[in-house]
Short mmCIF file of C-alpha atoms and ligand atoms in Angstrom, two decimals:
data_model
loop_
_atom_site.label_atom_id
_atom_site.label_comp_id
_atom_site.label_asym_id
_atom_site.label_seq_id
_atom_site.Cartn_x
_atom_site.Cartn_y
_atom_site.Cartn_z
CA UNK A 6 42.83 38.91 -59.88
CA UNK A 7 41.77 39.26 -63.53
CA UNK A 8 39.97 36.54 -65.48
CA UNK A 9 39.94 36.78 -69.29
CA UNK A 10 36.78 35.27 -70.83
CA UNK A 11 35.48 35.07 -74.43
CA UNK A 12 33.84 38.36 -75.43
CA UNK A 13 31.56 36.80 -78.04
CA UNK A 14 30.96 33.67 -80.07
CA UNK A 15 29.79 30.27 -78.87
CA UNK A 16 31.91 30.25 -75.70
CA UNK A 17 30.70 33.60 -74.34
CA UNK A 18 27.27 32.66 -72.95
CA UNK A 19 28.22 29.33 -71.34
CA UNK A 20 31.27 30.94 -69.71
CA UNK A 21 29.24 33.79 -68.19
CA UNK A 22 26.60 31.30 -67.11
CA UNK A 23 29.22 29.17 -65.35
CA UNK A 24 30.73 32.19 -63.54
CA UNK A 25 27.26 33.22 -62.38
CA UNK A 26 26.45 29.73 -61.12
CA UNK A 27 29.78 29.68 -59.29
CA UNK A 28 28.70 32.82 -57.44
CA UNK A 29 30.99 35.20 -59.34
CA UNK A 30 28.13 37.48 -60.32
CA UNK A 31 29.13 40.13 -62.86
CA UNK A 32 28.21 43.57 -61.53
CA UNK A 33 28.44 46.19 -64.23
CA UNK A 34 29.12 44.36 -67.46
CA UNK A 35 27.39 45.75 -70.53
CA UNK A 36 27.43 44.90 -74.20
CA UNK A 37 30.72 45.91 -75.79
CA UNK A 38 32.34 46.66 -72.46
CA UNK A 39 35.84 45.25 -72.25
CA UNK A 40 35.92 44.59 -68.54
CA UNK A 41 33.52 44.22 -65.62
CA UNK A 42 33.61 43.99 -61.86
CA UNK A 43 32.23 41.03 -59.94
CA UNK A 44 30.65 40.64 -56.49
CA UNK A 45 34.15 39.81 -55.32
CA UNK A 46 36.07 43.10 -55.18
CA UNK A 47 39.27 41.16 -55.89
CA UNK A 48 38.00 39.63 -59.14
CA UNK A 49 37.70 41.52 -62.44
CA UNK A 50 36.53 40.05 -65.74
CA UNK A 51 38.23 40.98 -69.04
CA UNK A 52 36.44 40.22 -72.30
CA UNK A 53 38.74 39.08 -75.11
CA UNK A 54 38.70 36.99 -78.28
CA UNK A 55 38.81 33.26 -77.45
CA UNK A 56 42.00 32.93 -79.51
CA UNK A 57 43.76 35.81 -77.70
CA UNK A 58 43.03 34.64 -74.15
CA UNK A 59 46.10 32.37 -73.69
CA UNK A 60 48.31 35.29 -74.76
CA UNK A 61 46.57 37.66 -72.31
CA UNK A 62 47.24 35.25 -69.47
CA UNK A 63 50.83 34.47 -70.47
CA UNK A 64 51.68 38.17 -70.80
CA UNK A 65 50.13 39.15 -67.47
CA UNK A 66 47.22 41.22 -68.84
CA UNK A 67 45.06 38.64 -67.04
CA UNK A 68 45.91 36.07 -64.37
CA UNK A 69 43.34 33.47 -65.30
CA UNK A 70 41.70 32.62 -68.61
CA UNK A 71 38.75 30.58 -69.79
CA UNK A 72 38.99 29.31 -73.37
CA UNK A 73 39.39 26.22 -75.54
CA UNK A 74 42.34 23.89 -75.03
CA UNK A 75 42.89 24.16 -78.80
CA UNK A 76 43.56 27.89 -78.40
CA UNK A 77 45.99 27.31 -75.56
CA UNK A 78 47.93 24.73 -77.56
CA UNK A 79 48.01 27.02 -80.58
CA UNK A 80 49.42 29.87 -78.47
CA UNK A 81 52.48 27.68 -77.73
CA UNK A 82 53.31 29.24 -74.42
CA UNK A 83 54.76 27.38 -71.48
CA UNK A 84 53.64 30.10 -69.08
CA UNK A 85 50.07 28.88 -68.64
CA UNK A 86 48.77 25.89 -66.73
CA UNK A 87 45.57 23.92 -67.32
CA UNK A 88 43.78 24.07 -63.98
CA UNK A 89 40.35 22.61 -64.67
CA UNK A 90 38.43 21.01 -67.54
CA UNK A 91 35.15 22.97 -67.61
CA UNK A 92 33.49 20.27 -69.72
CA UNK A 93 31.84 22.40 -72.38
CA UNK A 94 32.91 23.50 -75.87
CA UNK A 95 33.84 19.92 -76.63
CA UNK A 96 35.21 19.52 -80.12
CA UNK A 97 37.96 17.83 -82.08
CA UNK A 98 40.61 19.30 -84.33
CA UNK A 99 40.79 16.91 -87.26
CA UNK A 100 42.72 16.49 -90.46
CA UNK A 101 40.17 16.14 -93.28
CA UNK A 102 40.28 15.91 -97.07
CA UNK A 103 37.77 15.72 -99.96
CA UNK A 104 35.92 12.37 -99.96
CA UNK A 105 36.39 11.95 -103.70
CA UNK A 106 40.09 12.94 -103.77
CA UNK A 107 43.28 10.88 -103.52
CA UNK A 108 44.34 11.91 -100.01
CA UNK A 109 43.36 9.11 -97.65
CA UNK A 110 46.15 9.01 -95.09
CA UNK A 111 48.47 11.35 -93.23
CA UNK A 112 51.41 10.14 -95.33
CA UNK A 113 49.65 11.23 -98.55
CA UNK A 114 50.19 14.86 -97.50
CA UNK A 115 53.96 14.87 -98.05
CA UNK A 116 54.66 17.81 -100.37
CA UNK A 117 50.97 18.88 -100.33
CA UNK A 118 49.17 21.87 -98.80
CA UNK A 119 47.09 21.99 -95.62
CA UNK A 120 44.88 24.98 -94.70
CA UNK A 121 44.05 25.76 -91.08
CA UNK A 122 43.28 28.34 -88.41
CA UNK A 123 45.73 26.39 -86.21
CA UNK A 124 49.12 26.50 -87.97
CA UNK A 125 51.21 25.76 -84.87
CA UNK A 126 49.19 22.75 -83.73
CA UNK A 127 49.11 21.54 -87.33
CA UNK A 128 52.88 21.88 -87.78
CA UNK A 129 53.47 19.97 -84.55
CA UNK A 130 51.14 17.20 -85.70
CA UNK A 131 52.99 16.78 -89.00
CA UNK A 132 56.39 17.05 -87.30
CA UNK A 133 55.40 14.08 -85.14
CA UNK A 134 54.35 12.22 -88.29
CA UNK A 135 57.66 13.11 -89.95
CA UNK A 136 55.96 14.88 -92.84
CA UNK A 137 56.35 18.46 -93.98
CA UNK A 138 53.39 19.78 -95.97
CA UNK A 139 52.97 23.49 -96.73
CA UNK A 140 50.69 25.06 -94.15
CA UNK A 141 48.41 27.89 -95.24
CA UNK A 142 46.85 29.97 -92.46
CA UNK A 143 43.24 31.09 -92.89
CA UNK A 144 40.96 32.80 -90.38
CA UNK A 145 37.67 31.03 -91.15
CA UNK A 146 35.66 29.03 -93.69
CA UNK A 147 38.56 26.58 -93.79
CA UNK A 148 36.27 23.89 -95.24
CA UNK A 149 36.09 25.83 -98.49
CA UNK A 150 39.83 25.77 -99.25
CA UNK A 151 40.13 22.23 -100.72
CA UNK A 152 37.32 23.02 -103.17
CA UNK A 153 39.02 26.10 -104.58
CA UNK A 154 42.42 24.46 -105.01
CA UNK A 155 43.93 26.38 -102.11
CA UNK A 156 44.69 23.24 -100.14
CA UNK A 157 44.68 19.44 -100.41
CA UNK A 158 43.42 18.99 -96.86
CA UNK A 159 42.44 21.01 -93.80
CA UNK A 160 42.93 20.87 -90.05
CA UNK A 161 39.75 22.27 -88.53
CA UNK A 162 37.32 22.03 -85.65
CA UNK A 163 34.46 19.57 -85.80
CA UNK A 164 31.83 18.66 -83.24
CA UNK A 165 28.63 17.36 -84.82
CA UNK A 166 30.40 16.69 -88.14
CA UNK A 167 27.75 18.58 -90.10
CA UNK A 168 30.10 21.15 -91.63
CA UNK A 169 32.53 18.48 -92.87
CA UNK A 170 29.67 16.43 -94.33
CA UNK A 171 28.10 19.43 -96.04
CA UNK A 172 31.44 20.17 -97.67
CA UNK A 173 32.08 16.56 -98.68
CA UNK A 174 35.14 16.22 -96.45
CA UNK A 175 36.16 13.06 -94.63
CA UNK A 176 38.24 12.76 -91.44
CA UNK A 177 41.71 11.27 -91.92
CA UNK A 178 43.04 11.68 -88.38
CA UNK A 179 42.36 13.37 -85.07
CA UNK A 180 44.86 16.08 -84.24
CA UNK A 181 43.55 17.22 -80.83
CA UNK A 182 40.56 16.63 -78.61
CA UNK A 183 39.50 19.89 -76.96
CA UNK A 184 37.14 21.40 -74.42
CA UNK A 185 37.07 24.64 -72.50
CA UNK A 186 39.52 24.92 -69.58
CA UNK A 187 40.34 27.27 -66.76
CA UNK A 188 43.96 28.35 -67.27
CA UNK A 189 46.30 30.23 -64.96
CA UNK A 190 49.70 31.80 -65.46
CA UNK A 191 52.29 29.57 -63.79
CA UNK A 192 53.32 32.19 -61.20
CA UNK A 193 49.76 32.57 -59.82
CA UNK A 194 48.57 28.95 -60.15
CA UNK A 195 49.11 28.32 -56.42
CA UNK A 196 47.67 31.64 -55.23
CA UNK A 197 44.87 31.08 -52.66
CA UNK A 198 42.51 33.32 -54.66
CA UNK A 199 43.09 31.18 -57.75
CA UNK A 200 42.38 28.07 -55.71
CA UNK A 201 39.18 29.71 -54.43
CA UNK A 202 38.00 30.45 -57.98
CA UNK A 203 38.93 26.94 -59.11
CA UNK A 204 36.97 25.40 -56.20
CA UNK A 205 33.94 27.57 -56.97
CA UNK A 206 33.91 26.56 -60.66
CA UNK A 207 34.56 22.93 -59.84
CA UNK A 208 31.66 22.91 -57.35
CA UNK A 209 29.26 23.85 -60.16
CA UNK A 210 30.54 20.95 -62.28
CA UNK A 211 30.22 18.56 -59.35
CA UNK A 212 26.59 19.60 -58.80
CA UNK A 213 25.72 19.08 -62.46
CA UNK A 214 23.43 16.10 -62.91
CA UNK A 215 22.93 15.69 -59.14
CA UNK A 216 19.73 16.09 -57.10
CA UNK A 217 19.15 16.53 -53.38
CA UNK A 218 16.67 14.10 -51.91
CA UNK A 219 14.96 14.66 -48.54
CA UNK A 220 12.47 12.39 -46.83
CA UNK A 221 11.06 11.35 -43.49
CA UNK A 222 11.56 7.77 -42.41
CA UNK A 223 10.22 5.84 -39.38
CA UNK A 224 13.26 4.93 -37.31
CA UNK A 225 12.47 1.18 -37.67
CA UNK A 226 12.64 1.38 -41.44
CA UNK A 227 15.85 3.41 -41.59
CA UNK A 228 18.07 0.48 -42.57
CA UNK A 229 15.74 -0.55 -45.42
CA UNK A 230 15.69 3.00 -46.79
CA UNK A 231 19.42 3.45 -46.40
CA UNK A 232 19.97 0.26 -48.41
CA UNK A 233 18.20 1.60 -51.50
CA UNK A 234 19.81 5.06 -51.58
CA UNK A 235 22.66 5.09 -54.10
CA UNK A 236 25.55 7.49 -54.30
CA UNK A 237 27.83 9.90 -52.60
CA UNK A 238 29.07 8.66 -49.25
CA UNK A 239 25.75 7.60 -47.74
CA UNK A 240 22.84 9.73 -46.52
CA UNK A 241 22.71 12.24 -43.66
CA UNK A 242 20.26 11.18 -40.92
CA UNK A 243 18.71 13.71 -38.51
CA UNK A 244 16.09 13.60 -35.80
CA UNK A 245 12.82 15.27 -36.75
CA UNK A 246 11.68 17.95 -34.27
CA UNK A 247 8.43 16.89 -32.50
CA UNK A 248 8.79 13.48 -34.09
CA UNK A 249 9.21 12.08 -30.58
CA UNK A 250 12.06 10.01 -31.85
CA UNK A 251 9.88 7.85 -34.08
CA UNK A 252 10.89 9.48 -37.33
CA UNK A 253 14.17 10.66 -38.78
CA UNK A 254 14.90 12.95 -41.72
CA UNK A 255 17.14 11.43 -44.38
CA UNK A 256 19.00 13.65 -46.86
CA UNK A 257 21.07 12.36 -49.76
CA UNK A 258 22.76 13.53 -52.96
CA UNK A 259 21.65 11.31 -55.82
CA UNK A 260 22.52 11.11 -59.49
CA UNK A 261 19.74 12.68 -61.54
CA UNK A 262 19.40 9.47 -63.55
CA UNK A 263 18.74 7.47 -60.38
CA UNK A 264 16.09 9.80 -58.91
CA UNK A 265 13.05 8.22 -60.56
CA UNK A 266 13.86 4.70 -59.44
CA UNK A 267 15.12 5.77 -56.01
CA UNK A 268 11.88 7.56 -55.14
CA UNK A 269 9.86 4.41 -55.79
CA UNK A 270 12.32 2.32 -53.80
CA UNK A 271 12.52 4.59 -50.72
CA UNK A 272 8.73 4.95 -50.73
CA UNK A 273 8.33 1.17 -50.78
CA UNK A 274 10.91 0.95 -47.99
CA UNK A 275 8.80 3.23 -45.78
CA UNK A 276 9.84 6.84 -46.57
CA UNK A 277 7.28 9.65 -46.81
CA UNK A 278 7.25 13.43 -47.45
CA UNK A 279 9.86 12.99 -50.18
CA UNK A 280 11.34 16.18 -51.65
CA UNK A 281 13.66 16.48 -54.64
CA UNK A 282 15.59 19.71 -55.22
CA UNK A 283 18.30 20.93 -57.55
CA UNK A 284 21.81 21.53 -56.24
CA UNK A 285 23.59 24.71 -57.25
CA UNK A 286 27.05 23.83 -56.02
CA UNK A 287 28.71 20.89 -54.36
CA UNK A 288 32.10 21.42 -52.72
CA UNK A 289 33.58 17.96 -52.28
N1 LIG B 320 31.65 23.52 -83.55
C1 LIG B 320 32.17 23.62 -82.34
N2 LIG B 320 31.76 22.83 -81.34
C2 LIG B 320 32.28 22.95 -80.11
N3 LIG B 320 33.23 23.83 -79.77
C3 LIG B 320 33.68 24.65 -80.74
C4 LIG B 320 33.18 24.60 -82.06
N4 LIG B 320 33.78 25.54 -82.79
C5 LIG B 320 34.64 26.15 -81.95
N5 LIG B 320 34.59 25.62 -80.72
C6 LIG B 320 35.39 26.02 -79.56
O1 LIG B 320 35.18 27.40 -79.39
C7 LIG B 320 36.42 28.10 -79.51
C8 LIG B 320 36.16 29.44 -80.12
O2 LIG B 320 35.71 29.29 -81.44
P1 LIG B 320 35.89 30.47 -82.46
O3 LIG B 320 37.24 31.10 -82.26
O4 LIG B 320 35.51 29.97 -83.77
O5 LIG B 320 34.91 31.50 -81.92
P2 LIG B 320 33.43 31.66 -82.34
O6 LIG B 320 32.61 31.13 -81.22
O7 LIG B 320 33.16 31.08 -83.67
O8 LIG B 320 33.37 33.23 -82.39
P3 LIG B 320 34.14 34.17 -83.38
O9 LIG B 320 34.79 33.33 -84.43
O10 LIG B 320 33.06 35.06 -83.90
O11 LIG B 320 35.12 34.91 -82.48
C9 LIG B 320 37.29 27.16 -80.31
O12 LIG B 320 38.65 27.44 -80.08
C10 LIG B 320 36.88 25.82 -79.80
O13 LIG B 320 37.52 25.55 -78.58
O1 LIG B 321 31.04 19.81 -86.71
P1 LIG B 321 30.16 21.02 -86.66
O2 LIG B 321 29.12 20.92 -85.59
O3 LIG B 321 29.55 21.31 -88.00
O4 LIG B 321 31.04 22.26 -86.22
C1 LIG B 321 32.20 22.63 -86.94
C2 LIG B 321 32.20 24.07 -87.31
O5 LIG B 321 32.06 24.89 -86.15
C3 LIG B 321 33.06 25.91 -86.18
O6 LIG B 321 32.63 27.00 -86.91
P2 LIG B 321 31.68 28.14 -86.30
O7 LIG B 321 30.26 27.69 -86.32
O8 LIG B 321 32.21 28.58 -84.98
O9 LIG B 321 31.81 29.30 -87.35
P3 LIG B 321 33.07 30.25 -87.61
O10 LIG B 321 33.81 29.62 -88.75
O11 LIG B 321 32.44 31.55 -87.97
O12 LIG B 321 33.88 30.34 -86.36
C4 LIG B 321 34.21 25.25 -86.90
O13 LIG B 321 35.10 26.20 -87.44
C5 LIG B 321 33.53 24.40 -87.95
O14 LIG B 321 33.33 25.13 -89.13
MG1 LIG B 322 33.82 29.53 -84.66
#
């Protein structure tokens, strides 16, 4: 099984980090290497440009890919499936034009020029709007093009909005909302190994923002403590060795945001020896 992941740029680090946290430790990867083995002898990592990854997967060079949804849409292939939203690399593809110009609406672009790194997604957007502007493909610094009379508007990525603001561009419409996904070629999407990888990645996302809470509770106070523990399916209750049946251990998965308040509440309800730990993975 081969997974294509971004070789550089902003998606590289978080992708590697996610694979590591999912237990797919990379064994012999080195800077500038194009592939690497993992702890799982059946899983190899290929390093490719974020924009090329959908193509790699569709063509069979890789079986799985991790890249932005925007890139997958731009590749216009029906051979890849979106398996899992990995919840990072969140951004929007937007149509934007100079704040001080006369383009204020999608309809104003009839007969005009739009510059973008995403010509296919852009064409589809304008097709849906029933408008046919000229589309000029660029490979970066798209925000510059309206200021040098190359284009009347752009379709480009924005997240914080800083780049648009700095270049005096205003958003006219959203074209696509994107984040990084795990993709698979359609003929391997149901493969057990693919499912295994999907479960491993998903378990990292499920653990995000969760904490594991452990405490000892006198058996008489168990109901009071149980009442104040929020979250996931109720706590696990176990007898404490040598506790002579008077105390039980209570374990629970709690939302990180609830931990502070919960500790005070369980303590007031009679719990002691309270431990809070991080959770690496949570397979639901
Ligand atoms: N500003 C941003 N905020 C969040 N996600 C972004 C942003 N810019 C790009 N992305 C996401 O990252 C993907 C890769 O971006 P891009 O192709 O620009 O690579 P890069 O990280 O800039 O590296 P390089 O251009 O050097 O290959 C985009 O397709 C998009 O999904
Ligand atoms: O809304 P913002 O937070 O300002 O982000 C938007 C910018 O981020 C991306 O560029 P990137 O930094 O990846 O540079 P690049 O053009 O070299 O890819 C994108 O192409 C925008 O220019
Ligand atoms: Mg970029």
